Coordinates of C-alpha atoms and ligand atoms in Angstrom, one line a residue:
M1 CA 0.0 0.0 0.0
K2 CA 1.3 3.5 -0.9
V3 CA 0.4 6.0 1.8
L4 CA 0.5 9.8 2.0
V5 CA 0.5 11.5 5.5
I6 CA -0.3 15.2 5.5
G7 CA 1.5 17.5 8.0
S8 CA 4.9 18.3 9.5
G9 CA 4.8 17.9 13.2
G10 CA 5.6 15.4 15.9
R11 CA 2.2 13.9 15.5
E12 CA 2.8 13.2 11.8
H13 CA 6.3 11.8 12.6
A14 CA 4.7 9.4 15.1
I15 CA 2.0 8.3 12.6
V16 CA 4.7 7.8 9.9
W17 CA 6.8 5.8 12.4
K18 CA 3.9 3.5 13.2
L19 CA 2.9 3.1 9.6
K20 CA 6.5 2.1 8.8
Q21 CA 5.9 -1.0 11.0
S22 CA 3.1 -2.2 8.9
P23 CA 4.0 -5.1 6.5
K24 CA 1.3 -3.9 4.1
V25 CA 2.8 -0.4 3.7
T26 CA 5.3 -0.3 0.9
E27 CA 5.9 3.4 0.4
I28 CA 5.2 6.4 2.6
Y29 CA 5.1 10.0 1.5
C30 CA 4.7 13.0 3.7
A31 CA 3.6 16.5 2.7
P32 CA 5.5 18.5 3.7
G33 CA 7.3 16.5 6.4
N34 CA 10.3 17.6 8.5
A35 CA 14.0 16.5 8.9
G36 CA 13.0 13.5 11.0
I37 CA 10.1 12.3 8.9
N38 CA 12.1 12.7 5.7
E39 CA 14.6 10.1 7.1
I40 CA 11.9 7.4 7.0
A41 CA 9.5 8.7 4.4
V42 CA 9.6 10.7 1.2
G43 CA 9.1 14.4 2.0
L44 CA 7.1 16.4 -0.6
D45 CA 7.2 20.0 -1.3
I46 CA 3.5 20.4 -1.1
K47 CA 1.9 22.5 1.7
A48 CA -0.6 20.7 4.1
D49 CA -3.4 22.9 3.0
D50 CA -2.8 22.8 -0.7
I51 CA -5.7 20.6 -1.5
E52 CA -5.4 20.8 -5.2
G53 CA -1.7 20.0 -5.1
L54 CA -2.2 17.1 -2.8
L55 CA -5.1 15.7 -4.9
K56 CA -2.9 15.9 -8.0
F57 CA 0.0 14.1 -6.3
V58 CA -2.3 11.3 -5.0
K59 CA -3.9 10.8 -8.5
D60 CA -0.6 11.0 -10.4
N61 CA 1.2 8.6 -8.0
R62 CA -1.7 6.2 -7.3
I63 CA -1.6 6.7 -3.6
E64 CA -4.0 4.2 -2.0
L65 CA -4.5 5.9 1.4
T66 CA -4.2 9.5 2.7
V67 CA -4.0 10.3 6.4
V68 CA -4.7 13.9 7.4
G69 CA -2.7 15.1 10.5
P70 CA -3.7 18.8 11.0
E71 CA -7.1 20.5 11.2
V72 CA -6.8 23.1 8.5
P73 CA -7.1 20.8 5.5
L74 CA -10.1 19.2 7.1
E75 CA -11.7 22.6 7.5
K76 CA -10.9 23.3 3.8
G77 CA -12.8 20.1 2.8
I78 CA -10.0 17.8 1.8
V79 CA -11.9 14.7 2.7
D80 CA -14.9 15.9 0.6
E81 CA -12.7 16.5 -2.4
F82 CA -10.8 13.1 -2.1
T83 CA -14.0 11.2 -1.5
K84 CA -15.7 12.7 -4.6
E85 CA -12.8 11.3 -6.6
G86 CA -13.2 7.8 -5.0
L87 CA -9.9 8.1 -3.1
L88 CA -9.5 6.6 0.4
I89 CA -8.7 9.2 3.0
F90 CA -8.7 9.1 6.9
G91 CA -10.6 12.0 8.5
P92 CA -14.0 13.7 8.7
Q93 CA -15.8 15.6 5.9
K94 CA -15.9 19.4 6.3
S95 CA -19.4 19.4 7.8
A96 CA -18.4 17.0 10.5
A97 CA -15.0 18.7 11.1
R98 CA -17.1 21.7 12.4
L99 CA -17.0 19.9 15.7
E100 CA -13.5 21.4 15.8
H101 CA -13.5 24.4 13.6
S102 CA -16.6 26.0 15.0
K103 CA -16.8 26.1 18.7
I104 CA -20.4 27.4 18.5
F105 CA -21.4 24.5 16.3
A106 CA -19.8 22.1 18.8
K107 CA -21.4 23.7 21.8
D108 CA -24.9 23.9 20.3
F109 CA -24.6 20.3 19.1
M110 CA -23.7 19.2 22.6
K111 CA -26.5 21.2 24.2
R112 CA -29.3 19.9 21.9
N113 CA -28.0 16.3 22.4
N114 CA -27.4 16.4 26.1
I115 CA -23.7 15.8 25.9
P116 CA -22.1 17.1 29.1
T117 CA -20.2 20.3 28.7
A118 CA -19.7 23.7 30.4
A119 CA -22.8 26.0 30.4
Y120 CA -22.3 28.8 27.8
E121 CA -23.6 31.7 25.8
T122 CA -22.6 32.7 22.3
F123 CA -22.1 36.3 21.0
S124 CA -21.2 38.0 17.8
L125 CA -19.3 41.2 17.0
N126 CA -22.6 43.0 16.7
D127 CA -23.6 42.1 20.2
K128 CA -20.9 44.0 22.0
A129 CA -23.3 45.6 24.4
K130 CA -24.8 42.3 25.3
V131 CA -21.4 40.8 26.0
F132 CA -20.6 43.6 28.4
D133 CA -23.9 43.1 30.2
F134 CA -23.1 39.4 30.4
I135 CA -19.6 39.8 31.7
S136 CA -20.5 42.4 34.3
E137 CA -23.0 40.0 35.9
A138 CA -21.0 36.8 35.4
K139 CA -19.3 34.6 38.0
Y140 CA -15.5 34.4 37.7
P141 CA -13.3 32.7 36.5
L142 CA -15.0 32.3 33.1
V143 CA -13.6 31.2 29.8
I144 CA -13.8 33.2 26.5
K145 CA -13.3 31.3 23.3
A146 CA -13.0 32.4 19.6
D147 CA -15.5 30.4 17.5
G148 CA -13.0 29.5 14.7
L149 CA -9.6 27.9 14.5
A150 CA -6.9 29.9 16.2
A151 CA -3.9 27.5 16.2
G152 CA -4.7 26.4 19.8
K153 CA -4.5 29.9 21.2
G154 CA -8.2 30.9 21.0
V155 CA -9.1 30.2 24.6
I156 CA -8.7 32.8 27.3
I157 CA -9.4 32.2 30.9
C158 CA -10.5 35.4 32.7
N159 CA -10.2 35.7 36.4
N160 CA -12.1 38.9 36.8
I161 CA -14.2 41.4 34.9
D162 CA -11.2 43.6 33.9
E163 CA -9.6 40.6 32.2
A164 CA -12.8 39.8 30.5
I165 CA -13.3 43.4 29.2
K166 CA -9.7 43.4 27.9
T167 CA -10.2 40.0 26.1
V168 CA -13.5 41.1 24.5
N169 CA -11.8 44.3 23.2
E170 CA -8.9 42.4 21.9
L171 CA -11.1 39.9 20.1
F172 CA -13.7 42.4 18.7
D173 CA -11.6 45.6 18.2
D174 CA -8.0 44.5 17.7
K175 CA -9.2 41.3 16.0
I176 CA -6.3 39.2 17.5
F177 CA -7.8 36.1 15.9
G178 CA -9.0 37.7 12.8
S179 CA -12.4 36.4 11.5
A180 CA -12.0 33.4 13.8
G181 CA -12.8 35.7 16.7
E182 CA -15.8 37.6 15.3
N183 CA -18.1 35.2 17.1
I184 CA -17.3 34.0 20.6
V185 CA -18.4 31.5 23.2
I186 CA -18.3 32.5 26.9
E187 CA -18.5 29.5 29.2
Q188 CA -18.4 28.4 32.7
F189 CA -14.9 27.5 34.1
L190 CA -14.7 23.8 34.9
E191 CA -12.6 22.3 37.6
G192 CA -11.1 18.8 37.6
V193 CA -8.6 16.7 35.9
E194 CA -8.0 17.1 32.1
A195 CA -7.6 14.1 29.8
S196 CA -7.5 13.4 26.1
V197 CA -9.3 10.4 24.6
F198 CA -9.1 9.5 20.9
A199 CA -12.0 7.5 19.3
I200 CA -11.3 6.2 15.9
C201 CA -14.7 6.3 14.2
D202 CA -16.2 5.1 10.9
G203 CA -19.5 7.0 11.0
T204 CA -21.3 4.5 13.2
D205 CA -18.9 2.4 15.1
Y206 CA -15.7 3.3 17.0
I207 CA -12.7 2.0 18.9
V208 CA -10.9 3.9 21.7
L209 CA -7.2 4.3 22.0
P210 CA -5.5 4.6 25.4
A211 CA -6.2 7.9 27.3
S212 CA -3.4 10.4 27.6
Q213 CA -2.7 13.7 29.3
D214 CA -1.2 16.8 27.7
H215 CA 0.7 19.5 29.5
K216 CA -0.5 22.7 27.9
K217 CA 1.2 25.5 29.7
I218 CA 4.8 26.7 29.0
G219 CA 5.9 26.5 32.6
D220 CA 6.2 23.8 35.2
D221 CA 3.2 23.2 37.4
E222 CA 0.9 24.5 34.6
T223 CA 2.1 28.1 34.9
G224 CA 2.5 30.8 32.2
K225 CA 1.1 30.9 28.7
N226 CA -0.9 28.2 26.8
T227 CA 1.1 26.4 24.2
G228 CA 0.3 23.7 21.6
G229 CA 1.4 21.2 24.3
M230 CA 4.8 20.7 26.1
G231 CA 4.6 17.0 26.7
A232 CA 2.3 14.1 27.4
Y233 CA 2.1 10.6 28.8
A234 CA 0.0 7.5 28.3
P235 CA -1.8 5.5 29.4
A236 CA -3.5 7.9 31.8
D237 CA -5.2 5.2 33.8
K238 CA -5.2 7.2 37.0
A239 CA -7.1 10.1 35.4
V240 CA -9.3 7.8 33.3
S241 CA -10.2 4.6 35.1
R242 CA -12.2 1.9 33.3
E243 CA -15.4 3.2 34.9
I244 CA -14.7 6.7 33.8
L245 CA -13.9 5.5 30.3
D246 CA -17.3 3.7 30.2
K247 CA -19.0 7.0 31.1
I248 CA -17.0 8.8 28.3
K249 CA -18.2 6.2 25.8
Q250 CA -21.9 6.4 26.9
K251 CA -22.2 10.1 27.6
V252 CA -19.9 11.5 24.9
I253 CA -18.6 9.3 22.1
E254 CA -21.7 7.2 21.4
P255 CA -24.1 10.2 21.4
V256 CA -21.7 12.2 19.2
L257 CA -21.7 9.4 16.6
K258 CA -25.4 8.8 16.8
H259 CA -26.5 12.4 16.5
M260 CA -23.9 13.6 14.0
K261 CA -25.2 10.8 11.8
S262 CA -28.8 11.6 12.3
E263 CA -28.2 15.3 11.7
G264 CA -26.5 14.4 8.4
N265 CA -22.9 15.0 9.4
E266 CA -21.6 11.4 9.8
F267 CA -18.3 11.5 11.7
K268 CA -15.3 9.5 10.4
G269 CA -11.7 9.8 11.5
C270 CA -10.3 10.6 14.9
L271 CA -12.7 12.2 17.4
Y272 CA -10.4 13.8 20.0
C273 CA -12.3 14.3 23.2
G274 CA -10.7 17.0 25.3
L275 CA -12.3 16.3 28.7
M276 CA -12.5 17.6 32.2
I277 CA -13.2 14.8 34.7
D278 CA -14.8 16.3 37.8
K279 CA -14.4 15.2 41.5
T280 CA -17.1 12.6 41.2
G281 CA -15.7 11.0 38.1
N282 CA -18.1 12.6 35.6
P283 CA -16.6 13.7 32.2
Y284 CA -17.4 17.1 30.6
V285 CA -16.3 18.0 27.1
I286 CA -13.9 21.0 27.0
E287 CA -13.5 20.7 23.3
F288 CA -13.6 18.4 20.4
N289 CA -10.9 18.1 17.8
T290 CA -11.4 16.2 14.7
R291 CA -7.9 14.9 14.3
F292 CA -5.2 13.4 16.5
G293 CA -3.7 15.5 19.3
D294 CA -0.1 16.7 19.3
P295 CA 1.8 15.7 21.5
E296 CA -0.6 13.0 22.7
T297 CA -0.2 11.0 19.5
Q298 CA 3.5 10.7 20.2
V299 CA 2.7 8.7 23.4
V300 CA -0.3 6.8 22.0
M301 CA 1.2 5.3 18.8
P302 CA 4.0 3.4 20.7
L303 CA 1.2 1.6 22.7
I304 CA -0.4 0.1 19.6
N305 CA 0.7 -3.3 18.4
S306 CA -1.9 -3.9 15.7
D307 CA -1.5 -2.6 12.1
I308 CA -2.5 1.1 12.0
A309 CA -2.8 1.1 8.2
D310 CA -5.6 -1.4 8.6
M311 CA -7.1 0.9 11.3
F312 CA -7.1 4.0 9.0
V313 CA -8.6 1.9 6.1
A314 CA -11.3 0.5 8.4
S315 CA -12.3 4.0 9.6
A316 CA -12.5 5.3 6.0
K317 CA -14.4 2.3 4.7
G318 CA -16.9 1.9 7.6
S319 CA -15.6 -1.3 9.1
I320 CA -13.9 -0.2 12.3
G321 CA -16.1 -2.7 14.2
K322 CA -14.1 -5.5 12.6
Y323 CA -10.7 -4.0 13.4
E324 CA -8.9 -5.8 16.2
L325 CA -7.0 -3.2 18.2
K326 CA -4.1 -4.8 19.9
L327 CA -2.2 -2.8 22.6
N328 CA 1.0 -3.5 24.4
S329 CA 1.5 -2.9 28.1
N330 CA 4.2 -0.2 27.8
F331 CA 4.2 3.2 29.4
C332 CA 5.1 6.2 27.4
C333 CA 6.2 9.8 28.2
T334 CA 7.2 12.5 25.7
V335 CA 9.0 15.7 26.6
V336 CA 8.9 18.6 24.1
L337 CA 12.2 20.4 23.5
A338 CA 11.2 23.9 22.4
S339 CA 13.1 27.1 21.4
T340 CA 13.3 29.5 24.3
G341 CA 10.7 32.3 23.8
Y342 CA 8.0 29.9 22.5
P343 CA 5.0 30.4 22.4
D344 CA 6.0 34.0 21.5
K345 CA 9.1 35.0 19.6
Y346 CA 12.1 32.6 19.3
D347 CA 15.1 32.0 17.1
T348 CA 15.5 29.1 14.7
G349 CA 18.3 27.7 12.6
K350 CA 20.3 26.3 15.6
E351 CA 22.2 23.1 15.1
I352 CA 20.9 20.1 17.0
T353 CA 23.4 17.6 18.3
G354 CA 23.1 14.2 20.1
L355 CA 20.3 12.8 18.0
N356 CA 22.4 9.7 17.2
E357 CA 23.3 9.0 20.8
I358 CA 19.9 8.4 22.3
S359 CA 19.1 5.1 24.0
N360 CA 17.2 2.3 22.3
N361 CA 14.2 2.6 24.6
A362 CA 13.6 6.2 23.4
V363 CA 12.3 7.6 20.1
V364 CA 12.7 11.2 19.0
F365 CA 9.8 12.5 17.0
H366 CA 10.7 15.7 15.1
A367 CA 8.5 18.8 15.0
G368 CA 10.1 22.0 13.9
T369 CA 13.3 20.7 12.3
K370 CA 14.9 21.0 8.9
S371 CA 18.1 19.6 7.4
A372 CA 20.8 21.7 5.7
D373 CA 24.4 20.8 4.7
G374 CA 24.2 17.5 6.5
K375 CA 23.1 19.1 9.7
I376 CA 19.8 19.1 11.5
L377 CA 18.6 22.6 12.5
S378 CA 15.8 23.9 14.7
N379 CA 13.0 25.3 12.6
G380 CA 10.1 26.1 14.9
G381 CA 8.8 26.7 18.4
R382 CA 8.3 23.1 19.3
V383 CA 11.4 21.4 17.9
L384 CA 11.6 17.7 19.1
N385 CA 9.5 15.3 21.1
V386 CA 11.8 13.0 23.2
T387 CA 9.8 9.9 23.9
G388 CA 10.6 7.3 26.6
I389 CA 9.0 3.9 26.4
S390 CA 9.1 1.3 29.2
P391 CA 7.3 -1.9 30.2
L392 CA 8.2 -1.2 33.8
G393 CA 6.0 1.8 34.6
L394 CA 5.4 5.5 34.0
K395 CA 8.2 6.5 36.3
E396 CA 10.7 4.6 34.1
A397 CA 9.3 6.1 30.9
I398 CA 9.7 9.6 32.4
N399 CA 13.3 8.9 33.4
I400 CA 14.1 7.6 29.9
A401 CA 12.6 10.6 28.3
Y402 CA 14.5 13.1 30.5
H403 CA 17.7 11.1 30.3
N404 CA 17.6 11.4 26.5
A405 CA 16.3 15.0 26.6
E406 CA 19.7 15.8 28.3
I407 CA 21.7 14.1 25.6
I408 CA 20.2 16.3 22.8
N409 CA 21.3 19.9 22.6
F410 CA 20.8 23.1 20.7
E411 CA 21.2 26.7 21.5
N412 CA 18.1 28.1 23.3
K413 CA 16.7 24.6 24.1
Y414 CA 13.9 24.8 26.6
N415 CA 11.7 22.1 28.2
R416 CA 9.4 21.6 31.2
T417 CA 10.9 19.5 33.9
D418 CA 7.6 18.0 35.3
I419 CA 6.1 16.1 32.3
G420 CA 4.2 13.0 33.4
L421 CA 4.5 13.6 37.1
K422 CA 0.8 14.2 37.5
G423 CA 0.3 10.6 36.3
L424 CA 2.3 9.0 39.1
Ligands
AMP501 P1 -8.8 24.3 24.2 O1 -8.0 25.0 23.2 O2 -10.3 24.4 24.0 O3 -8.2 22.9 24.5 O4 -8.5 25.0 25.6 C1 -7.2 25.2 26.1 C2 -7.2 24.9 27.5 O5 -8.0 25.9 28.2 C3 -7.8 23.6 27.9 O6 -6.9 22.5 27.8 C4 -8.1 23.8 29.4 O7 -7.0 23.7 30.2 C5 -8.6 25.2 29.4 N1 -10.0 25.3 29.3 C6 -10.8 25.5 28.2 N2 -12.1 25.5 28.5 C7 -12.2 25.4 29.8 C8 -13.3 25.4 30.7 N3 -14.5 25.6 30.4 N4 -12.9 25.3 32.0 C9 -11.7 25.2 32.5 N5 -10.6 25.2 31.6 C10 -10.9 25.3 30.3
LIG502 N1 -2.7 18.6 22.4 C1 -3.6 19.6 22.0 C2 -4.1 19.5 20.6 O1 -3.6 18.7 19.8 O2 -4.9 20.3 20.2

């Protein structure tokens, strides 16, 4: 099978790495890829959101399966375009991908179908007076969210009315998120433990991959700015017990599939449930994404033993119920090595050393890297994902990740020092 993976981050490197283990997969291409991906797959000079370019490549080269990593091509309707041409592609159609690219669509969908989520109100740019009335009477903290895609930055937690006024002005007047912020959701602040659960769906049926926990903030102990994710671990059995997982299936995943289908937006692909588990073990949806998480994928892929090419095909073809998911009993922790300054301004182009010296129970998934003159250089905010894998326990997986994170160096390297500890 000839496979194309779309994207260029650590998530896509982990997907390509896992696909590489499939005896059925003969060739892997990645658009556009990065320095690490391009060592094990053929990197293409096609942007992840160049739907026309991707379609042409797939047709010209008789690619048999396309796997979409990031959200933007889904919002642009890549799955609709490929499906029209009879091509096999893993991911939801544009109308179903609204669960991620319109927070208002997702919240209204959950409300009308009784899926547990924070209480909320929606507002548009024209309702500025209404917003100010609302925030002057609201209880704090509260959460303000841009309706559209904002590269993971569109959520602002406001601790008091002054912060809320500032946020609304930035969204509506300064347009910090452009048109993505012209409509907003204001919701209740939820307390509890966060977890990520990926359901691989075929429109009707689904399987669930091991739960994981991301570490969103730039600083240790969840301090400082929100980022795309600074590390993750899996399985997150302490946060998501078997009993809690059953509730997530019954109260979230199954109603999503049932009602998306009955409303004409059949959901295929990866339903990423971003959840808050409250004190009593009840799950609430913080957000849906309609693709794999990054960096969670980097700790979930190493736990799968069955063939993921088969899993992607089964999702696209509507036969996930027949797919036999096999997991191993490893523990996995990934530490993101970032460029100092991320998530704001940072320098790139720094030479990375030590990549050939890592231990054999670790895998390094590249994110923002490029190769030049035989060297590997940093090329983004999040640069590498150093992943420790151990059958002995989470503590060992964490130690392996940090031991190897020390071996790798580049100027301005920054990482959190507490990834995975909340799972111990
Ligand atoms: P999102 O981009 O929707 O994942 O939100 C980013 C982060 O903001 C989440 O991972 C949570 O930590 C936090 N967050 C979002 N919505 C809420 C909420 N209603 N209550 C508490 N925290 C939230
Ligand atoms: N890990 C957060 C995300 O992928 O959106």
